[in-house]
mmCIF file of C-alpha atoms and ligand atoms in Angstrom:
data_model
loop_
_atom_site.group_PDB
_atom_site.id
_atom_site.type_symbol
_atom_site.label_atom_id
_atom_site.label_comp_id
_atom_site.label_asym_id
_atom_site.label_seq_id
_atom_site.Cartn_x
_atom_site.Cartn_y
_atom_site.Cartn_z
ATOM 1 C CA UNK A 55 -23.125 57.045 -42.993
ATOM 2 C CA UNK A 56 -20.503 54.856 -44.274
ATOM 3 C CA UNK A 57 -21.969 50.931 -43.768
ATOM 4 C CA UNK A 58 -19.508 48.917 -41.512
ATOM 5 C CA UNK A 59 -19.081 44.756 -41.857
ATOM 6 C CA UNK A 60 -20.756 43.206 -39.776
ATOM 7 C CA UNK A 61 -18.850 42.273 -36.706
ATOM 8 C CA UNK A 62 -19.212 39.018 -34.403
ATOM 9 C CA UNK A 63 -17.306 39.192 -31.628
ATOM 10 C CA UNK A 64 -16.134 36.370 -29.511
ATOM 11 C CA UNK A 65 -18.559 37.074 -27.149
ATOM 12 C CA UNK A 66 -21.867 38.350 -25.736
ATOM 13 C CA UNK A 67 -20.533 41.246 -23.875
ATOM 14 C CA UNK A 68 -21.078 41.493 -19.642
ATOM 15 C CA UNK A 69 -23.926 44.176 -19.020
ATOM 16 C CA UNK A 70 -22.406 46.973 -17.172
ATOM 17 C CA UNK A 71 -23.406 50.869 -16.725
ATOM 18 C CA UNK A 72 -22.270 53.499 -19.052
ATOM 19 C CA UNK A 73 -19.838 56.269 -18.403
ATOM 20 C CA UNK A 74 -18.611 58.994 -20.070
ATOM 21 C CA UNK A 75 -14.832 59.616 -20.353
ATOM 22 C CA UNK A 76 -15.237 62.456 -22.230
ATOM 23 C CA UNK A 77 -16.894 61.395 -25.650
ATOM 24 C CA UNK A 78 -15.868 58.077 -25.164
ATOM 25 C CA UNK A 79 -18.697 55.743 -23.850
ATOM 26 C CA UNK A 80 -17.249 53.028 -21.609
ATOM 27 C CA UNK A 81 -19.185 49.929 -20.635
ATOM 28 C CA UNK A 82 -23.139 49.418 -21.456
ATOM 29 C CA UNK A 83 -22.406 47.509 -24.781
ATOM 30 C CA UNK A 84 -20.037 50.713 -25.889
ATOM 31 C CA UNK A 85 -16.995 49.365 -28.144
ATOM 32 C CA UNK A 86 -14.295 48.456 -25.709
ATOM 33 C CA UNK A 87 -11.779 51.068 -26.025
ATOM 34 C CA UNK A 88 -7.946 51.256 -26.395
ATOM 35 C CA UNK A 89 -5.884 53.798 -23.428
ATOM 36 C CA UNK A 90 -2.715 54.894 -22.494
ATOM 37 C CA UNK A 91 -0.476 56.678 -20.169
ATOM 38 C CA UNK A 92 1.929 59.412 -21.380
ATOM 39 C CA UNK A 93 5.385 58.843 -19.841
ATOM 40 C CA UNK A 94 6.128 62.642 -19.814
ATOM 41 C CA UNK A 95 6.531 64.487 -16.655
ATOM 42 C CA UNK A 96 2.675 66.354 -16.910
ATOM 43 C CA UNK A 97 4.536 69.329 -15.677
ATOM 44 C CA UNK A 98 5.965 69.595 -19.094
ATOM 45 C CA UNK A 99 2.598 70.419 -21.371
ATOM 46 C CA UNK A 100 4.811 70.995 -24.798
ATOM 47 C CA UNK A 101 6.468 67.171 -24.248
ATOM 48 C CA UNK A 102 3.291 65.594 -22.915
ATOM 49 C CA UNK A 103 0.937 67.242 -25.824
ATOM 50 C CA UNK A 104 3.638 66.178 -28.429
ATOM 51 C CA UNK A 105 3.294 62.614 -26.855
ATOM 52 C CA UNK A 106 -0.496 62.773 -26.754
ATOM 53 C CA UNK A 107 -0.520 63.604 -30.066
ATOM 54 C CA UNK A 108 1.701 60.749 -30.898
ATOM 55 C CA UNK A 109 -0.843 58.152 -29.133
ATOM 56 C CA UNK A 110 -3.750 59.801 -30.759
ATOM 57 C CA UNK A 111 -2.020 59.138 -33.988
ATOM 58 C CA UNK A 112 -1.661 55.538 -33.546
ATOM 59 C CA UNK A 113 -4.949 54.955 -32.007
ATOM 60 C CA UNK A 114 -5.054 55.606 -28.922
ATOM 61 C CA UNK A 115 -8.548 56.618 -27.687
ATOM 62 C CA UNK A 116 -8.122 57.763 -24.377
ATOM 63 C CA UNK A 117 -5.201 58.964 -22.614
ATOM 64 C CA UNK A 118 -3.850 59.001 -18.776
ATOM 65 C CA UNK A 119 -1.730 61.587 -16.875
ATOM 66 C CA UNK A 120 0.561 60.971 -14.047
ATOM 67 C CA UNK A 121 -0.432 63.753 -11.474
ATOM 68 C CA UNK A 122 1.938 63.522 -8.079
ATOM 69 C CA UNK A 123 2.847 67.183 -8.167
ATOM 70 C CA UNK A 124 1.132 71.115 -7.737
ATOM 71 C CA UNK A 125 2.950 71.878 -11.250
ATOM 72 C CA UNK A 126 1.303 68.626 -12.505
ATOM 73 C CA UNK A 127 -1.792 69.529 -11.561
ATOM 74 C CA UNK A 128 -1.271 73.319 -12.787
ATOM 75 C CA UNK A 129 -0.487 72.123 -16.398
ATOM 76 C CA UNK A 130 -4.126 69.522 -16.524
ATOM 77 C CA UNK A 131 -6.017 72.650 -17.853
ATOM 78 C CA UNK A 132 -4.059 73.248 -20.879
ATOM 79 C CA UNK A 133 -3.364 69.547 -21.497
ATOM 80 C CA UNK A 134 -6.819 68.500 -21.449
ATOM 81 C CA UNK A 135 -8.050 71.567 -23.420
ATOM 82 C CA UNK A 136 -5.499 71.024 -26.110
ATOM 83 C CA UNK A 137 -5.493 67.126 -26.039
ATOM 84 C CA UNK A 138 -7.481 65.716 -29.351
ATOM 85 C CA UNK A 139 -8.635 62.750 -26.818
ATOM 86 C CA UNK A 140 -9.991 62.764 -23.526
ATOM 87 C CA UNK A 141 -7.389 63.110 -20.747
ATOM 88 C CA UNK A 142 -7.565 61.396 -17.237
ATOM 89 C CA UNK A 143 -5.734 62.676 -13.940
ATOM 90 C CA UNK A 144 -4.020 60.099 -12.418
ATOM 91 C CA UNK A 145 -3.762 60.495 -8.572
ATOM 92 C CA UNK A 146 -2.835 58.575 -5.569
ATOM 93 C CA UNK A 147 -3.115 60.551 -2.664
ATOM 94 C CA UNK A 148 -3.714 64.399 -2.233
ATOM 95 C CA UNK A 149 -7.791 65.658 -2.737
ATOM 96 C CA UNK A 150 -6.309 68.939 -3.924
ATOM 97 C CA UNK A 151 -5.398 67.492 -6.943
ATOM 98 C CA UNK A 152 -8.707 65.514 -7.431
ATOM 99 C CA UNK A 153 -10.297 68.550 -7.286
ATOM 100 C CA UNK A 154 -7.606 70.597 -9.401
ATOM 101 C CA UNK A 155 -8.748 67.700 -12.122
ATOM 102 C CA UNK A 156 -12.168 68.208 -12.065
ATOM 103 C CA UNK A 157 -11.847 72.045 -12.587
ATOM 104 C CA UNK A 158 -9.167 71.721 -15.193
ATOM 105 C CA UNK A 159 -11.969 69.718 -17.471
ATOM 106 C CA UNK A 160 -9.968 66.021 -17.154
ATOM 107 C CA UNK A 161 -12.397 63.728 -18.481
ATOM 108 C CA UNK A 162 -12.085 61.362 -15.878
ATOM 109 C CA UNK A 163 -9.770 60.713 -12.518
ATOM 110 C CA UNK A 164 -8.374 57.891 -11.379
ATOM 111 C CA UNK A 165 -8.143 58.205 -7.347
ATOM 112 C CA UNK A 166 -8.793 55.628 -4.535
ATOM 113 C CA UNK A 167 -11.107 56.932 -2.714
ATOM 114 C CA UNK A 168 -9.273 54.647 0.452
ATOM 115 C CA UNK A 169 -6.232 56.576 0.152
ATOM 116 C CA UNK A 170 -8.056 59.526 0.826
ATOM 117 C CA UNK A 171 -9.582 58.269 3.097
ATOM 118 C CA UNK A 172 -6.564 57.507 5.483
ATOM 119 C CA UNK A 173 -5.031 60.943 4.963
ATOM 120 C CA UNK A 174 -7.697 64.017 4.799
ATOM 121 C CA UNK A 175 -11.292 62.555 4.374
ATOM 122 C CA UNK A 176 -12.996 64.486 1.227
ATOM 123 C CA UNK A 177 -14.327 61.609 -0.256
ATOM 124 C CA UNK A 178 -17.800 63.044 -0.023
ATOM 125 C CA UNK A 179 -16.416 66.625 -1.296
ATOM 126 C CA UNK A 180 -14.725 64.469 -4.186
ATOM 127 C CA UNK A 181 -18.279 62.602 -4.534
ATOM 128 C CA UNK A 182 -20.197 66.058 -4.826
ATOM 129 C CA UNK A 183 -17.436 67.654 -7.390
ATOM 130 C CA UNK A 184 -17.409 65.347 -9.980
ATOM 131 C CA UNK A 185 -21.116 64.869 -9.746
ATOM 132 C CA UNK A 186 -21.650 68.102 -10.419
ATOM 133 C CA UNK A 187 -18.879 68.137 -13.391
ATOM 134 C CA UNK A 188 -19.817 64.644 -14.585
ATOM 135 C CA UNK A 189 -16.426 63.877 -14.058
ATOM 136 C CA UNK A 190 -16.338 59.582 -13.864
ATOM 137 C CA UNK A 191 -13.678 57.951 -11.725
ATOM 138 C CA UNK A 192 -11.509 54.909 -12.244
ATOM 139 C CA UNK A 193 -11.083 53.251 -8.671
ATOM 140 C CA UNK A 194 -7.489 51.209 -9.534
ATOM 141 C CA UNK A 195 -7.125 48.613 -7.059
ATOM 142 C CA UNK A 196 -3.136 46.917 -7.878
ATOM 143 C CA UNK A 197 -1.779 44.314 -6.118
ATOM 144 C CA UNK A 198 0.892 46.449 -5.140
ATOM 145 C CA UNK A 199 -1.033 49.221 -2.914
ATOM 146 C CA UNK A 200 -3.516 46.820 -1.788
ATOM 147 C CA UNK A 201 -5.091 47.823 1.444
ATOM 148 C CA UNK A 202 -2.657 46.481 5.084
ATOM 149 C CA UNK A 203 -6.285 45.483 6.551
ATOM 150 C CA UNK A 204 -6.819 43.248 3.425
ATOM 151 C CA UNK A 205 -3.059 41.961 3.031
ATOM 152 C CA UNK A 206 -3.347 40.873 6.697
ATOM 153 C CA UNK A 207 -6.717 39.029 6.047
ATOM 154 C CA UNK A 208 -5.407 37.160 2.886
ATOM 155 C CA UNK A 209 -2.092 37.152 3.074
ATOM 156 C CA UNK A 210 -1.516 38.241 -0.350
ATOM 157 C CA UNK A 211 -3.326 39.995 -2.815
ATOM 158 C CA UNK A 212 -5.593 37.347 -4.214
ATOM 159 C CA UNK A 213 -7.860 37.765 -6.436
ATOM 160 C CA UNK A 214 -10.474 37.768 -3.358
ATOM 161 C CA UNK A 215 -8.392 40.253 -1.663
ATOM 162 C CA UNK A 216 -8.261 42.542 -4.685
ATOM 163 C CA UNK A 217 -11.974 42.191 -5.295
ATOM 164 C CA UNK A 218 -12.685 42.956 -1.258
ATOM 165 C CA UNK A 219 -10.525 46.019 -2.036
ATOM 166 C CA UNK A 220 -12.088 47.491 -5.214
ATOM 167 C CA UNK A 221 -15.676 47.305 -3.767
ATOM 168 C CA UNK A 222 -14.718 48.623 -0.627
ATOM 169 C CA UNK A 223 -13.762 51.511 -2.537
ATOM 170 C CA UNK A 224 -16.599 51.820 -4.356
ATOM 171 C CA UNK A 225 -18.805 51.501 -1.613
ATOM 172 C CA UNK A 226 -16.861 54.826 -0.193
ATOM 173 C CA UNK A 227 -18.238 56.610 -3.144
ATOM 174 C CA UNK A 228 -21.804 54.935 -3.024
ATOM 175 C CA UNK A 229 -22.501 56.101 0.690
ATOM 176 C CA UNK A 230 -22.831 59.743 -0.755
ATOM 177 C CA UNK A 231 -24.830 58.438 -4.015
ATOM 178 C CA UNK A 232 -21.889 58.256 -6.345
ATOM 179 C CA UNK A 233 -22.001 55.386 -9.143
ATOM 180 C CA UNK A 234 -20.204 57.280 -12.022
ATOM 181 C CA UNK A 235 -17.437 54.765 -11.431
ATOM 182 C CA UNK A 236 -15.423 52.147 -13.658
ATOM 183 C CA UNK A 237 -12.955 49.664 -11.963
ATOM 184 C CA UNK A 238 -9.430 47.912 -12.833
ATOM 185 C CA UNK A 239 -8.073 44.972 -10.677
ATOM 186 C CA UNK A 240 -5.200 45.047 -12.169
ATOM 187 C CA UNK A 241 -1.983 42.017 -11.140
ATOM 188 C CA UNK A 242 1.236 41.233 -12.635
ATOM 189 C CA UNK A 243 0.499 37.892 -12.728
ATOM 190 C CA UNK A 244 -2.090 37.247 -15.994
ATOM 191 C CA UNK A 245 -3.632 33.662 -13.785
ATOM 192 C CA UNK A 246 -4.564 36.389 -10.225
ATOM 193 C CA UNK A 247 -5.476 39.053 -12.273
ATOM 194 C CA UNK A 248 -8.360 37.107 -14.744
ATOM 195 C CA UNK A 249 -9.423 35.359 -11.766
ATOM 196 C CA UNK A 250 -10.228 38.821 -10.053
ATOM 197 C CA UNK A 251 -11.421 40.579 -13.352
ATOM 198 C CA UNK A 252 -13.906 37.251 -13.034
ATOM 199 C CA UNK A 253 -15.010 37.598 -9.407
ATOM 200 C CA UNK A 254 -15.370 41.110 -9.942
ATOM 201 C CA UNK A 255 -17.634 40.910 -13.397
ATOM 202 C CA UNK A 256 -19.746 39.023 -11.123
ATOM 203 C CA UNK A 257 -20.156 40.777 -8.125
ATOM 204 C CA UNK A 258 -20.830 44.187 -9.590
ATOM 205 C CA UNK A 259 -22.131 45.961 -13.048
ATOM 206 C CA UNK A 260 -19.404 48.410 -12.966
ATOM 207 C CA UNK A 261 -17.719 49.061 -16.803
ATOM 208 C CA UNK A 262 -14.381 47.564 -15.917
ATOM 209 C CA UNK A 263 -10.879 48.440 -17.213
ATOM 210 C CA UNK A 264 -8.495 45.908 -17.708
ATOM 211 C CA UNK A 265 -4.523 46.080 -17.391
ATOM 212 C CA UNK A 266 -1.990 43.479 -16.254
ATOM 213 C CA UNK A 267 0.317 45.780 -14.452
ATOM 214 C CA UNK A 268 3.966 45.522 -14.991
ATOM 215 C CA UNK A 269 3.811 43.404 -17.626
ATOM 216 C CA UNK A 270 7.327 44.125 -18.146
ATOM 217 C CA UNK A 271 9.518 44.666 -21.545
ATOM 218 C CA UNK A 272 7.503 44.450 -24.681
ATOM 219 C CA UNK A 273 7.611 40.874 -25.650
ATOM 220 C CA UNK A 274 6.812 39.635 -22.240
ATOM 221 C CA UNK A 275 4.356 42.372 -21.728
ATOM 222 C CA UNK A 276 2.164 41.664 -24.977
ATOM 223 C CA UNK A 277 2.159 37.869 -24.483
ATOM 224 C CA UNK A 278 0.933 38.524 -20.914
ATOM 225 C CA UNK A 279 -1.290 41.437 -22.109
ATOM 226 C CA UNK A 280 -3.043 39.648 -25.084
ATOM 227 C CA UNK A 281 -3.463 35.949 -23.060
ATOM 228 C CA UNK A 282 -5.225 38.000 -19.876
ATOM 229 C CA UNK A 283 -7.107 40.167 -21.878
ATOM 230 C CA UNK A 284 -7.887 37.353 -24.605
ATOM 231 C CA UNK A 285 -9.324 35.138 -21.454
ATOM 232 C CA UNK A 286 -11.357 37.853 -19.818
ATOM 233 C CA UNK A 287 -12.992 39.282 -23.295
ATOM 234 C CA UNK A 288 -13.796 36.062 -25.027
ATOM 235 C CA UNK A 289 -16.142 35.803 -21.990
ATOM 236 C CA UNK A 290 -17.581 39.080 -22.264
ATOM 237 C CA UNK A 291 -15.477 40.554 -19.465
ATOM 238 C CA UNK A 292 -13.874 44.040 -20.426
ATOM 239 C CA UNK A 293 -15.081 47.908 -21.463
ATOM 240 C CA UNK A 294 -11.644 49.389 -21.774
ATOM 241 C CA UNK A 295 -8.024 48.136 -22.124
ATOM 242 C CA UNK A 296 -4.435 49.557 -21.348
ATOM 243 C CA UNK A 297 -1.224 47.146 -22.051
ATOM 244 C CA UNK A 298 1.227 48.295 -19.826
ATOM 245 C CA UNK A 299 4.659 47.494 -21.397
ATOM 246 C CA UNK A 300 8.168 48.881 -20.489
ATOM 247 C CA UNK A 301 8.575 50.609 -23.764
ATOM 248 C CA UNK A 302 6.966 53.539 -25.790
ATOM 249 C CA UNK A 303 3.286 53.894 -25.231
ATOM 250 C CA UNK A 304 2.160 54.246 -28.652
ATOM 251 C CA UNK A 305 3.737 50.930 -28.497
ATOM 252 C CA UNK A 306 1.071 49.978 -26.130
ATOM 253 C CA UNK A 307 -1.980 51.367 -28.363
ATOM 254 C CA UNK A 308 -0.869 49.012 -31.324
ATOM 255 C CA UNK A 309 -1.119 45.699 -29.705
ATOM 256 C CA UNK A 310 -4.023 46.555 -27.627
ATOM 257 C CA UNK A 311 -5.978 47.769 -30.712
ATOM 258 C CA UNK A 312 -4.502 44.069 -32.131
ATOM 259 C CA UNK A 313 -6.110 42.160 -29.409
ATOM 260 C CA UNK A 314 -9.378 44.207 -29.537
ATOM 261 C CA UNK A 315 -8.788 43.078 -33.604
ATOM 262 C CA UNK A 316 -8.228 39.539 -33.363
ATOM 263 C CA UNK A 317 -11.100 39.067 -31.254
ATOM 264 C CA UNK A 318 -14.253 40.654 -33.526
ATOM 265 C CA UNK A 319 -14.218 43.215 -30.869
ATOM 266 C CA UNK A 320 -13.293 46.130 -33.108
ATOM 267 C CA UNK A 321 -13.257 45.654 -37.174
ATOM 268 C CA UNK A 322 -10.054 44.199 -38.768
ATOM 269 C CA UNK A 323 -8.211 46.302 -40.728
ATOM 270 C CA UNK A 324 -5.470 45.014 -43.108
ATOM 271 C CA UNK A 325 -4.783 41.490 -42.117
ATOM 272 C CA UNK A 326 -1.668 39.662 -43.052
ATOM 273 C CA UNK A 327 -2.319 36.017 -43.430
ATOM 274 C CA UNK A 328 1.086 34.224 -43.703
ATOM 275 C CA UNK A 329 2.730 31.150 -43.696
ATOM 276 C CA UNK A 330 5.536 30.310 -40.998
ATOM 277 C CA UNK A 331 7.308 28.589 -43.848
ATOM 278 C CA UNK A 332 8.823 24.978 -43.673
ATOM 279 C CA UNK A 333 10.856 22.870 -46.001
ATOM 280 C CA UNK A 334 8.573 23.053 -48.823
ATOM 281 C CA UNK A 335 9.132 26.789 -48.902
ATOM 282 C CA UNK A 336 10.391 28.300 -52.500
ATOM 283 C CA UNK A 337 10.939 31.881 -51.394
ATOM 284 C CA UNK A 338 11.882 34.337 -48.283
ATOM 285 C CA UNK A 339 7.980 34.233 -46.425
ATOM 286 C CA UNK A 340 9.423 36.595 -43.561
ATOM 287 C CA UNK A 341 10.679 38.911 -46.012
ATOM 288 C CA UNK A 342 7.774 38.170 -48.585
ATOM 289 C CA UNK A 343 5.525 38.895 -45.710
ATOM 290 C CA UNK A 344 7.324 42.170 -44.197
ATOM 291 C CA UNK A 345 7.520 43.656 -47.645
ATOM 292 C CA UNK A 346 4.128 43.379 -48.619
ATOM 293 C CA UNK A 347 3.028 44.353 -44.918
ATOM 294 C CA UNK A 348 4.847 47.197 -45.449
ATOM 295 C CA UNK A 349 4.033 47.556 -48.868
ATOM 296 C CA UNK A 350 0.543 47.978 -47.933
ATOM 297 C CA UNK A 351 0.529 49.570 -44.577
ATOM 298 C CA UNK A 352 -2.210 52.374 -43.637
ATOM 299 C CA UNK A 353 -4.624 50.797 -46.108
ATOM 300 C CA UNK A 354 -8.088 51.582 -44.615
ATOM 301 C CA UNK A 355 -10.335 48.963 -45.520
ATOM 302 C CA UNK A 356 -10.204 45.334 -44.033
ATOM 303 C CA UNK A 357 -8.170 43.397 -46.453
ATOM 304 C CA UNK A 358 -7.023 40.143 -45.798
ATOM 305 C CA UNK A 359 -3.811 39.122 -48.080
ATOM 306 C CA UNK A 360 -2.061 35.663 -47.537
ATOM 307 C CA UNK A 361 1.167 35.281 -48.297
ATOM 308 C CA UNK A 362 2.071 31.495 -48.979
ATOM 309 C CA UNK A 363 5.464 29.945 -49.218
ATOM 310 C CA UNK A 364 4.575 26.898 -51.514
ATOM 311 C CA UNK A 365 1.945 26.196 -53.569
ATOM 312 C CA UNK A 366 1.088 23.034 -51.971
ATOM 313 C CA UNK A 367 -0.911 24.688 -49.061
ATOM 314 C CA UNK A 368 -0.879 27.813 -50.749
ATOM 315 C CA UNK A 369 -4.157 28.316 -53.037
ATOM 316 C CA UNK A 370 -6.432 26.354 -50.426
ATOM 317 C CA UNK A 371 -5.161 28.907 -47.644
ATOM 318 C CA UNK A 372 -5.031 32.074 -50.222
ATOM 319 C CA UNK A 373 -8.843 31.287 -51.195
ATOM 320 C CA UNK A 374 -9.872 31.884 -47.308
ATOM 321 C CA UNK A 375 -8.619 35.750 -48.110
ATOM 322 C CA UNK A 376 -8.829 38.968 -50.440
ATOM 323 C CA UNK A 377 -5.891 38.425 -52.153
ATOM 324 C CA UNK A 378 -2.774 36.374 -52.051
ATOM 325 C CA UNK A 379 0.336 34.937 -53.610
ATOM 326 C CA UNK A 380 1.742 31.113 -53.526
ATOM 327 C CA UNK A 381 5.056 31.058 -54.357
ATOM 328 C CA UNK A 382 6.943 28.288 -56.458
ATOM 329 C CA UNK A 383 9.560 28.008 -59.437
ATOM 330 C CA UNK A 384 10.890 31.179 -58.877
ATOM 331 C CA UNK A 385 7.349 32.661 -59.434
ATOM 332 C CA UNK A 386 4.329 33.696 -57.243
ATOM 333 C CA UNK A 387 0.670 32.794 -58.323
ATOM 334 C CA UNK A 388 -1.452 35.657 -57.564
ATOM 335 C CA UNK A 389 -4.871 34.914 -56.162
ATOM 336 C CA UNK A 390 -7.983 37.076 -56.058
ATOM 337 C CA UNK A 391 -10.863 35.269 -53.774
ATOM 338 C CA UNK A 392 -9.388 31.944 -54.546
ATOM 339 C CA UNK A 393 -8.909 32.135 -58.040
ATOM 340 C CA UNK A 394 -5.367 32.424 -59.638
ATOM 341 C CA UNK A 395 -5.781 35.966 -61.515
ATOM 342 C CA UNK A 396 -2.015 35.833 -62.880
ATOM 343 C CA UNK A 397 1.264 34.186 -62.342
ATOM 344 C CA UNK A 398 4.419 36.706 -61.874
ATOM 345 C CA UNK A 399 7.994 36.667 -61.791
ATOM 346 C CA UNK A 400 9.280 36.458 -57.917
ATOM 347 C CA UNK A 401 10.587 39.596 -58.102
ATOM 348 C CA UNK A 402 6.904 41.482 -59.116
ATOM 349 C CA UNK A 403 5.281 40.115 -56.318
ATOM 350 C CA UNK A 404 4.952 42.720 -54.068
ATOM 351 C CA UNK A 405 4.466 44.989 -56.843
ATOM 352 C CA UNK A 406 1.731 43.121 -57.975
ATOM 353 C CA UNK A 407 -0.177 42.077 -54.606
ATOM 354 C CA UNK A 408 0.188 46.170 -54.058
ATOM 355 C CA UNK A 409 -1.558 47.002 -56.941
ATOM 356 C CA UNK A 410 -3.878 44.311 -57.056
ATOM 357 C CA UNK A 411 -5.123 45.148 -53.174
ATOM 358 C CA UNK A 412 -5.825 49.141 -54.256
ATOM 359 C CA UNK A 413 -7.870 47.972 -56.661
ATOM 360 C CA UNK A 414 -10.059 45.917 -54.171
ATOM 361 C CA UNK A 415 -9.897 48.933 -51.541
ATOM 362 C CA UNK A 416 -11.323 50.837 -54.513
ATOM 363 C CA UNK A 417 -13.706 48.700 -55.031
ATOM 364 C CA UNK A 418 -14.558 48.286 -51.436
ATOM 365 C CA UNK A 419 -14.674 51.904 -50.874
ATOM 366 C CA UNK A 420 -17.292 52.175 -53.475
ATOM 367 C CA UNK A 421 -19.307 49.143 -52.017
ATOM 368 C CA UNK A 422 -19.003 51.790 -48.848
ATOM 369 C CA UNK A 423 -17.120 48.941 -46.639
ATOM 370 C CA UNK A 424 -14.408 50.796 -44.446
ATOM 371 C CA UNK A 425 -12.926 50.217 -41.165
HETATM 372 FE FE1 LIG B 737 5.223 25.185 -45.739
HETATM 373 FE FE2 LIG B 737 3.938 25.791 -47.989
HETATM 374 FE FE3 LIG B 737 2.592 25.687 -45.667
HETATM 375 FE FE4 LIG B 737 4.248 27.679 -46.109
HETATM 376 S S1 LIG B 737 2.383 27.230 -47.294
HETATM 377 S S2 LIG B 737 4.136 26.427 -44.256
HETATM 378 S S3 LIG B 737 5.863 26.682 -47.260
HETATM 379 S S4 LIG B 737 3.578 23.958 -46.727
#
């Protein structure tokens, strides 16, 4: 095989079991891995396959179905035979459709075991089935279906009452021998929902998936998103991630697989290391910077190219990467680990960073370094 760079992540990771979600290994040291949910009605396998194929596309390494009707569960079959990434049934309430799941071949399920519970109790029939399928389940305690018994005792869903919740539910599964579990806590508020991810990491070895829910409209929803999950994973907390943001999922997949990025926790690819300008600036950086970044974009190997506004901080800050430019004079001195290769007219800059980084790749791709 093709060497990889070494990584070093932020942190030692939190021991936890291994499951299977399909090929995917989640928790036991696996890479943390990047999901998301198709906003499709599941009914509709032509729209939700076209959108699966869209997430796989940009990354996305597992995938979640919303399940609340028969015709949902009718099309999981097809979907999860056709999907090029492992497909889980997401369901609240009816064991028909836990079990429709596990026939269909869905990778994993995400079902609380309490909500069964309360209505029809086939929690040990559920136990048995996916047993015998190897069929994992996510147990996805949120702060807004939190348990009555447990909002009366706390109050609110704090980060104790969450915690209460999500090993209750567990423990409904472990009374008939079932462990093939992985856990999310998940809170709209980033401060409740690290401080439960934490009390939970400790009180159990469960792989755990993390999500601030509703994180609301993108902007919002990545700042939250990145500042929970950044907390929780720089202390080893964390085997699989899902941004939830009010906007395109694929959407989702990109900043998650950024935070997993900027932490070690999955190799860099092409990095973009630019200036936020200032007064000294002698060219455009935002449009320097979006140019080349797009000038460059689906490069394979991890590449990191500064882009540098001046030339006063310029060369110090270009010699920490690949390749970069420091602009001045009208003209952009090109650097190549630190050392000024050439000096170009603004205008070739891009040009020249473009063709300068394909011949590193090249280079790389020889030295067998890839992402
Ligand atoms: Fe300002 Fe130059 Fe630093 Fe960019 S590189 S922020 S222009 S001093």
């Amino acid at each position: 095989g093709v060497p990889e760079m070494p990584l070093r992540p932020i942190a030692e990771r939190r021991v936890s079991r291994r499951i299977e979600v399909g090929p995917v290994a989640v928790g036991g040291g696996a890479p943390v891995s990047v999901q998301s949910m198709t906003t499709t009605r599941t009914s509709d396998i032509g729209a939700t396959l076209q959108q699966i194929a869209e997430l796989t596309a940009s990354g996305c390494q597992i995938v979640r179905v919303a399940c609340p009707t028969q015709d949902d569960a009718d099309a999981l079959a097809t979907i999860a035979r056709k999907s090029q990434i492992p497909v889980i049934a997401d369901i609240h309430f009816q064991p028909k459709y836990v079990f429709a799941a596990i026939e269909a071949g869905c990778a994993a399920v995400r079902v609380n075991p309490g909500n069964i519970k309360q209505f029809d109790d086939q929690v040990k029939e559920i136990a048995r089935a996916a047993k015998d399928h190897g069929t994992p389940i996510r147990i996805g305690v949120n702060a807004g279906s939190l348990d009555r018994r447990l909002l009366q005792k706390y109050g609110k869903a704090t980060p104790e009452a969450l915690v209460e919740s999500a090993l209750w539910e567990a423990s409904l599964f472990e009374e008939h021998g079932f462990r093939d579990i992985k856990i999310s806590v998940k809170h709209s508020d980033p401060v409740i929902m690290v401080n439960a991810y934490r009390l939970l990491a400790e009180r159990c070895d469960y792989p755990l998936h993390l999500g601030v829910t509703e994180a609301g409209p993108a902007f919002q929803g990545t700042i939250k998103s990145a500042v929970a999950f950044g907390a929780l994973l720089s202390e080893g907390i964390g085997d699989t991630i899902r941004v939830s943001l009010s906007a395109p999922p694929a959407e989702e997949v990109k900043v998650g697989i950024q935070i997993l990025e900027s932490l070690n926790l999955r190799q860099r690819r092409l990095e973009i290391v630019s200036c936020p300008s200032c007064g000294r600036a002698q060219v455009d950086v935002y449009k320097l910077a979006d140019q080349v970044t797009a000038g460059l974009e689906g490069m394979e190997v991890p590449l990191r190219v500064a882009v540098m506004g001046c030339v006063v901080n310029g060369p110090g800050e270009a010699r920490e990467a690949d390749l970069g430019v420091a602009s001045g004079n009208g003209k952009g001195q090109i650097f190549v680990k630190g050392e000024v290769i050439k000096t170009v007219p603004e205008s070739k800059i891009v040009e020249t960073l473009i063709e300068e980084a394909m011949k590193i790749a090249e280079q790389m791709e020889q030295d067998g370094v890839t992402s």
